[in-house]
Amino acid sequence: MSKITTELLLERAVPRSTRLRKIETLNLSKLQLKTGDLDPRLFSRLRHLQKLDLSDNLLDKFPNSLTLPDLRVLNCNNNKLEDVTALKQFPLLEELTYENNVYLTLNDDYKVMFLLQNLRLLNGKDITKLANHVRRANSHKLTSKVTAHWKKFFRDQLPEKYTAEQVKSIKKKFLKSVQTNVVHGPSSLSEFTRWRVKMIAEEFLANSLGLELNSDSEPEEKMDENEEESTESPREAAKSPREAAEDVAQVTVTPSKRKRNHSKSSPGNKRSKTQANTEEEAADNARKSGHVEDDPAPDKPRTSNQPAKEATPEQEAEGTQKNGEQLPKGQSNRRSSQMTGEQKSQEQDNSVVILTPVKNSKRKEDVSAEPLHFLQCHSKGNSREDFKTQLWSCVFEPVLDSGARKDPIVSSSRTVATCGGESVCLIDCETGTVLKKYKVATEEFFSVAWTTLTMVISDSRKKAHNILAAAGRRGIVKLIHVAADFCYGEIKAHKKPIATVCFSPTQETHLFTASYDKRIALWDIGIPDCDYNFKASQLLVLETASIPLRIALVPTCPEQYLLAGCENGCFAWNIKLDKGQKSRPFEAIFQFPGEESMTTSHRVDGLAFLNDDVVVSKSSKPGCIYLWSWSKSFDAKGKGCQRTMSAVVLAELEWSTTDMSYLTLSTCPAKEYVFCGDEKGSVWMYNLSNYTTAWGSPKGKRSERRISPTQILQWPELRVNGEQPPEVLVNNVVADPAFTYLVVLTSVNITAIWKKS
């Protein structure tokens, strides 16, 4: 570990210096520095330091007495900061960046805007207007509310002649009451509001009433981690294309789940199975960028028929926030965080992708499916040359039970939500239109899931609405009310990346989150009221032996058992809530055929149910996907935890011989299909309707031969200005419930949509 010395400071000065007091610019990035390494006695000699770079270190906070009186620019990107209030010791600070500090939230943005009166730029954004609003209008409103609260509830409690003990008692009660009852602004700023209310209340008691403030004042009350509630933040609202274009020069590289080979695919260059065998390597892979290629990129977003046109500034939704400014209450704060819709262009351009499908001649029994659209809608900063962003998850929107809806965006299951990079998109599969787009600049989304909540609307009537949950690298779940174009809240579910999420099919508010912290958590996300206030709580924590990658609830008993594919095996838990134990170990681990004998140690990166009993799982064994029986494998009558059970394998599916990990699979139970992509951009499709009846019989036997794919959809030739895009890996492929559309997510920022005739 690097320790800060005088020699190091002189060496890292820009330019190098011979005396500490002459240093104006200092670069201390990438030194693995911890908070204890910042020696206040040494830093106090940097009297003229104006620019300090502390990025890419391990700082969790700042010492309170660094004494840098002339500091103007501070970079703290990529640390582990948990609090920003110590930054008030730098009153002349004008530019501050602390991106990729996963524990900092919108509340911290507001705190630094209030504390640093000269701050102009925060994380590259001009916050002058918003900061002035926070320091003046917001403070004035809160002061009025604090004063009114005192007059209404506490003024008469204080006698004319009071003792020190009475003062201490009334102060304690008042500070607790005022932080609980004085509410202002969106719930996403509740922590900031409580912080300011406490500050204002203490000043009020000291200045207006002459009550001296003790140094040991009551600590600020914080929201319970299991009861997070929030609304969409200005910096996380969807941006206009103009704003997005301005962000291109300020790109912050977000990590990827998988470290890719940079060479063309060949047997000698494929990633070995041992490349990520340890849990530490798997967790590290979640933080590394992937698959960077230098191949030419198109000038326009990719579509099969027409180029996508970015919305012009005139097409922005009315009320969109500028420079992250929060609209005052009473204006349309919902409209201020609308997601942008990318409309299709009516112009033709020579740089549009030329699509030439490659015919599949391997099998005669082909499913009639044609490529419909190829979209490049998850580009970082809306860059048309982004072929690096990886796409991870997609799920079709459920059809509401309330009959045909007037809103065409959510009228049927042809609408799919996709995620990858910093954005979540809603796409109409038939037209290829990107209906809505939600972006968080510091996030990389790994998973999305739908649920339908019955919400009370403004006239007290109840109505069903679809809610989308999205999560990823920051360990935070975003809750989006799609029909209202509004991200109404977030849940800080984990301190490490979330690999996947899914909702219970029977309890619409129950959400499972599987994280790189080796835990699967069950949350009750609650039902938002007409003002989008809600309360989320943690119901259960499932301890895993390794990182969970895929989770599935058992269809016959979704409230009792959960199955998870992990880095080191396939596990099952009892999730019944009437059991007293809130934190639970796994109940069973399944073993599968290995090279010589049955084994439990293998990565399971694909997991889904084909029907009520048949499980489909893909392991690290090359070229093989297992189908096995849940009911015949799991002994529900057995007692004890962490039992080893042999999976009763019904069949094996023939698949690619690649050892590339994290190419996941999916199923279409209604049509009895299994889908899985490969390392060459192809989609392997298996129609298993001729096998399921035999597997379901009491005497059902294992299919002796591997089942070949019904069809392999090969990746079409896509050319941009005569050049092909980089090597294509299919990360995920999902069909709608009726198997009308097939959505393919790739490693090169391309969403491909196929349609079955």
PDB file of C-alpha atoms in Angstrom, residues 555-680:
ATOM      1  CA  PRO A 555     -43.921 -23.070 -10.512  1.00  0.00           C
ATOM      2  CA  THR A 556     -45.869 -25.557  -8.380  1.00  0.00           C
ATOM      3  CA  CYS A 557     -44.859 -23.874  -5.111  1.00  0.00           C
ATOM      4  CA  PRO A 558     -43.507 -20.371  -5.836  1.00  0.00           C
ATOM      5  CA  GLU A 559     -44.044 -19.268  -2.244  1.00  0.00           C
ATOM      6  CA  GLN A 560     -42.026 -22.146  -0.815  1.00  0.00           C
ATOM      7  CA  TYR A 561     -39.000 -22.934  -2.973  1.00  0.00           C
ATOM      8  CA  LEU A 562     -36.475 -20.924  -4.966  1.00  0.00           C
ATOM      9  CA  LEU A 563     -33.818 -22.377  -7.243  1.00  0.00           C
ATOM     10  CA  ALA A 564     -30.586 -20.533  -8.078  1.00  0.00           C
ATOM     11  CA  GLY A 565     -27.766 -21.154 -10.519  1.00  0.00           C
ATOM     12  CA  CYS A 566     -24.528 -19.922  -8.963  1.00  0.00           C
ATOM     13  CA  GLU A 567     -20.829 -19.708  -9.744  1.00  0.00           C
ATOM     14  CA  ASN A 568     -20.232 -22.971  -7.886  1.00  0.00           C
ATOM     15  CA  GLY A 569     -23.393 -24.995  -8.375  1.00  0.00           C
ATOM     16  CA  CYS A 570     -27.175 -25.161  -8.353  1.00  0.00           C
ATOM     17  CA  PHE A 571     -28.933 -24.589  -5.009  1.00  0.00           C
ATOM     18  CA  ALA A 572     -32.452 -24.600  -3.549  1.00  0.00           C
ATOM     19  CA  TRP A 573     -33.915 -22.682  -0.578  1.00  0.00           C
ATOM     20  CA  ASN A 574     -37.100 -22.885   1.433  1.00  0.00           C
ATOM     21  CA  ILE A 575     -38.520 -19.355   1.214  1.00  0.00           C
ATOM     22  CA  LYS A 576     -41.750 -19.881   3.145  1.00  0.00           C
ATOM     23  CA  LEU A 577     -42.319 -16.736   5.189  1.00  0.00           C
ATOM     24  CA  ASP A 578     -44.129 -18.403   8.081  1.00  0.00           C
ATOM     25  CA  LYS A 579     -40.801 -19.810   9.198  1.00  0.00           C
ATOM     26  CA  GLY A 580     -39.204 -17.655  11.857  1.00  0.00           C
ATOM     27  CA  GLN A 581     -35.688 -17.583  10.433  1.00  0.00           C
ATOM     28  CA  LYS A 582     -35.092 -14.431   8.367  1.00  0.00           C
ATOM     29  CA  SER A 583     -31.571 -15.356   7.201  1.00  0.00           C
ATOM     30  CA  ARG A 584     -31.370 -18.874   5.777  1.00  0.00           C
ATOM     31  CA  PRO A 585     -28.711 -21.169   4.338  1.00  0.00           C
ATOM     32  CA  PHE A 586     -29.460 -23.241   1.272  1.00  0.00           C
ATOM     33  CA  GLU A 587     -31.513 -26.374   1.789  1.00  0.00           C
ATOM     34  CA  ALA A 588     -30.100 -28.439  -1.071  1.00  0.00           C
ATOM     35  CA  ILE A 589     -27.305 -28.460  -3.610  1.00  0.00           C
ATOM     36  CA  PHE A 590     -27.741 -30.508  -6.773  1.00  0.00           C
ATOM     37  CA  GLN A 591     -25.078 -32.645  -8.376  1.00  0.00           C
ATOM     38  CA  PHE A 592     -24.869 -33.369 -12.097  1.00  0.00           C
ATOM     39  CA  PRO A 593     -22.916 -35.790 -14.267  1.00  0.00           C
ATOM     40  CA  GLY A 594     -19.270 -34.798 -14.525  1.00  0.00           C
ATOM     41  CA  GLU A 595     -16.466 -36.127 -16.684  1.00  0.00           C
ATOM     42  CA  GLU A 596     -15.992 -39.145 -14.418  1.00  0.00           C
ATOM     43  CA  SER A 597     -18.675 -38.993 -11.720  1.00  0.00           C
ATOM     44  CA  MET A 598     -21.473 -36.827 -10.292  1.00  0.00           C
ATOM     45  CA  THR A 599     -20.305 -33.378  -9.206  1.00  0.00           C
ATOM     46  CA  THR A 600     -21.786 -30.293  -7.542  1.00  0.00           C
ATOM     47  CA  SER A 601     -18.959 -27.918  -8.437  1.00  0.00           C
ATOM     48  CA  HIS A 602     -19.752 -26.176 -11.688  1.00  0.00           C
ATOM     49  CA  ARG A 603     -20.919 -22.775 -12.824  1.00  0.00           C
ATOM     50  CA  VAL A 604     -24.653 -22.652 -13.635  1.00  0.00           C
ATOM     51  CA  ASP A 605     -25.183 -19.545 -15.768  1.00  0.00           C
ATOM     52  CA  GLY A 606     -28.514 -20.533 -17.337  1.00  0.00           C
ATOM     53  CA  LEU A 607     -31.634 -21.600 -15.434  1.00  0.00           C
ATOM     54  CA  ALA A 608     -35.366 -21.697 -16.250  1.00  0.00           C
ATOM     55  CA  PHE A 609     -38.429 -23.926 -15.948  1.00  0.00           C
ATOM     56  CA  LEU A 610     -39.828 -25.421 -19.158  1.00  0.00           C
ATOM     57  CA  ASN A 611     -43.059 -26.416 -17.387  1.00  0.00           C
ATOM     58  CA  ASP A 612     -44.203 -27.067 -13.825  1.00  0.00           C
ATOM     59  CA  ASP A 613     -41.565 -29.738 -13.291  1.00  0.00           C
ATOM     60  CA  VAL A 614     -38.838 -29.715 -15.961  1.00  0.00           C
ATOM     61  CA  VAL A 615     -35.836 -27.514 -15.169  1.00  0.00           C
ATOM     62  CA  VAL A 616     -33.480 -26.360 -17.918  1.00  0.00           C
ATOM     63  CA  SER A 617     -29.973 -25.477 -16.755  1.00  0.00           C
ATOM     64  CA  LYS A 618     -26.730 -24.669 -18.555  1.00  0.00           C
ATOM     65  CA  SER A 619     -23.454 -25.356 -16.817  1.00  0.00           C
ATOM     66  CA  SER A 620     -19.799 -24.786 -17.538  1.00  0.00           C
ATOM     67  CA  LYS A 621     -19.633 -28.179 -19.251  1.00  0.00           C
ATOM     68  CA  PRO A 622     -19.112 -27.278 -22.944  1.00  0.00           C
ATOM     69  CA  GLY A 623     -21.785 -28.191 -25.443  1.00  0.00           C
ATOM     70  CA  CYS A 624     -24.434 -29.299 -22.982  1.00  0.00           C
ATOM     71  CA  ILE A 625     -27.722 -28.075 -21.580  1.00  0.00           C
ATOM     72  CA  TYR A 626     -29.449 -30.320 -19.028  1.00  0.00           C
ATOM     73  CA  LEU A 627     -33.174 -30.929 -18.634  1.00  0.00           C
ATOM     74  CA  TRP A 628     -34.016 -32.460 -15.262  1.00  0.00           C
ATOM     75  CA  SER A 629     -37.010 -33.115 -13.038  1.00  0.00           C
ATOM     76  CA  TRP A 630     -37.542 -30.932  -9.974  1.00  0.00           C
ATOM     77  CA  SER A 631     -40.023 -33.313  -8.300  1.00  0.00           C
ATOM     78  CA  LYS A 632     -37.845 -36.392  -8.832  1.00  0.00           C
ATOM     79  CA  SER A 633     -34.643 -34.612  -7.779  1.00  0.00           C
ATOM     80  CA  PHE A 634     -35.729 -32.686  -4.691  1.00  0.00           C
ATOM     81  CA  ASP A 635     -36.637 -34.623  -1.560  1.00  0.00           C
ATOM     82  CA  ALA A 636     -39.112 -32.319   0.181  1.00  0.00           C
ATOM     83  CA  LYS A 637     -39.588 -34.795   3.017  1.00  0.00           C
ATOM     84  CA  GLY A 638     -35.939 -34.839   3.961  1.00  0.00           C
ATOM     85  CA  LYS A 639     -34.789 -32.983   7.055  1.00  0.00           C
ATOM     86  CA  GLY A 640     -31.857 -30.660   7.568  1.00  0.00           C
ATOM     87  CA  CYS A 641     -30.087 -28.048   5.471  1.00  0.00           C
ATOM     88  CA  GLN A 642     -27.311 -28.156   2.907  1.00  0.00           C
ATOM     89  CA  ARG A 643     -28.178 -31.634   1.674  1.00  0.00           C
ATOM     90  CA  THR A 644     -26.655 -32.936  -1.549  1.00  0.00           C
ATOM     91  CA  MET A 645     -29.175 -34.285  -4.059  1.00  0.00           C
ATOM     92  CA  SER A 646     -28.629 -35.853  -7.464  1.00  0.00           C
ATOM     93  CA  ALA A 647     -30.435 -34.162 -10.316  1.00  0.00           C
ATOM     94  CA  VAL A 648     -32.597 -36.669 -12.191  1.00  0.00           C
ATOM     95  CA  VAL A 649     -31.557 -35.764 -15.732  1.00  0.00           C
ATOM     96  CA  LEU A 650     -34.234 -36.302 -18.365  1.00  0.00           C
ATOM     97  CA  ALA A 651     -32.259 -35.245 -21.411  1.00  0.00           C
ATOM     98  CA  GLU A 652     -29.308 -33.263 -22.721  1.00  0.00           C
ATOM     99  CA  LEU A 653     -29.552 -30.648 -25.442  1.00  0.00           C
ATOM    100  CA  GLU A 654     -26.868 -30.390 -28.058  1.00  0.00           C
ATOM    101  CA  TRP A 655     -25.359 -26.913 -27.941  1.00  0.00           C
ATOM    102  CA  SER A 656     -22.226 -25.011 -28.900  1.00  0.00           C
ATOM    103  CA  THR A 657     -18.896 -26.430 -27.702  1.00  0.00           C
ATOM    104  CA  THR A 658     -17.767 -23.008 -26.470  1.00  0.00           C
ATOM    105  CA  ASP A 659     -16.604 -22.590 -22.883  1.00  0.00           C
ATOM    106  CA  MET A 660     -17.674 -18.941 -22.882  1.00  0.00           C
ATOM    107  CA  SER A 661     -19.652 -18.170 -19.726  1.00  0.00           C
ATOM    108  CA  TYR A 662     -22.791 -16.090 -19.122  1.00  0.00           C
ATOM    109  CA  LEU A 663     -24.525 -16.879 -22.423  1.00  0.00           C
ATOM    110  CA  THR A 664     -27.831 -17.547 -20.725  1.00  0.00           C
ATOM    111  CA  LEU A 665     -30.909 -19.469 -21.838  1.00  0.00           C
ATOM    112  CA  SER A 666     -34.674 -18.940 -21.660  1.00  0.00           C
ATOM    113  CA  THR A 667     -37.867 -20.934 -22.176  1.00  0.00           C
ATOM    114  CA  CYS A 668     -41.315 -20.433 -23.691  1.00  0.00           C
ATOM    115  CA  PRO A 669     -43.470 -22.776 -21.555  1.00  0.00           C
ATOM    116  CA  ALA A 670     -46.664 -22.254 -23.563  1.00  0.00           C
ATOM    117  CA  LYS A 671     -44.950 -23.496 -26.733  1.00  0.00           C
ATOM    118  CA  GLU A 672     -42.488 -25.842 -24.949  1.00  0.00           C
ATOM    119  CA  TYR A 673     -39.432 -24.189 -26.489  1.00  0.00           C
ATOM    120  CA  VAL A 674     -35.924 -23.600 -25.154  1.00  0.00           C
ATOM    121  CA  PHE A 675     -33.675 -20.851 -26.562  1.00  0.00           C
ATOM    122  CA  CYS A 676     -29.967 -20.223 -26.087  1.00  0.00           C
ATOM    123  CA  GLY A 677     -27.527 -18.011 -27.975  1.00  0.00           C
ATOM    124  CA  ASP A 678     -23.890 -18.771 -28.686  1.00  0.00           C
ATOM    125  CA  GLU A 679     -20.520 -17.112 -29.247  1.00  0.00           C
ATOM    126  CA  LYS A 680     -21.132 -16.627 -32.996  1.00  0.00           C
TER     127      LYS A 680
END
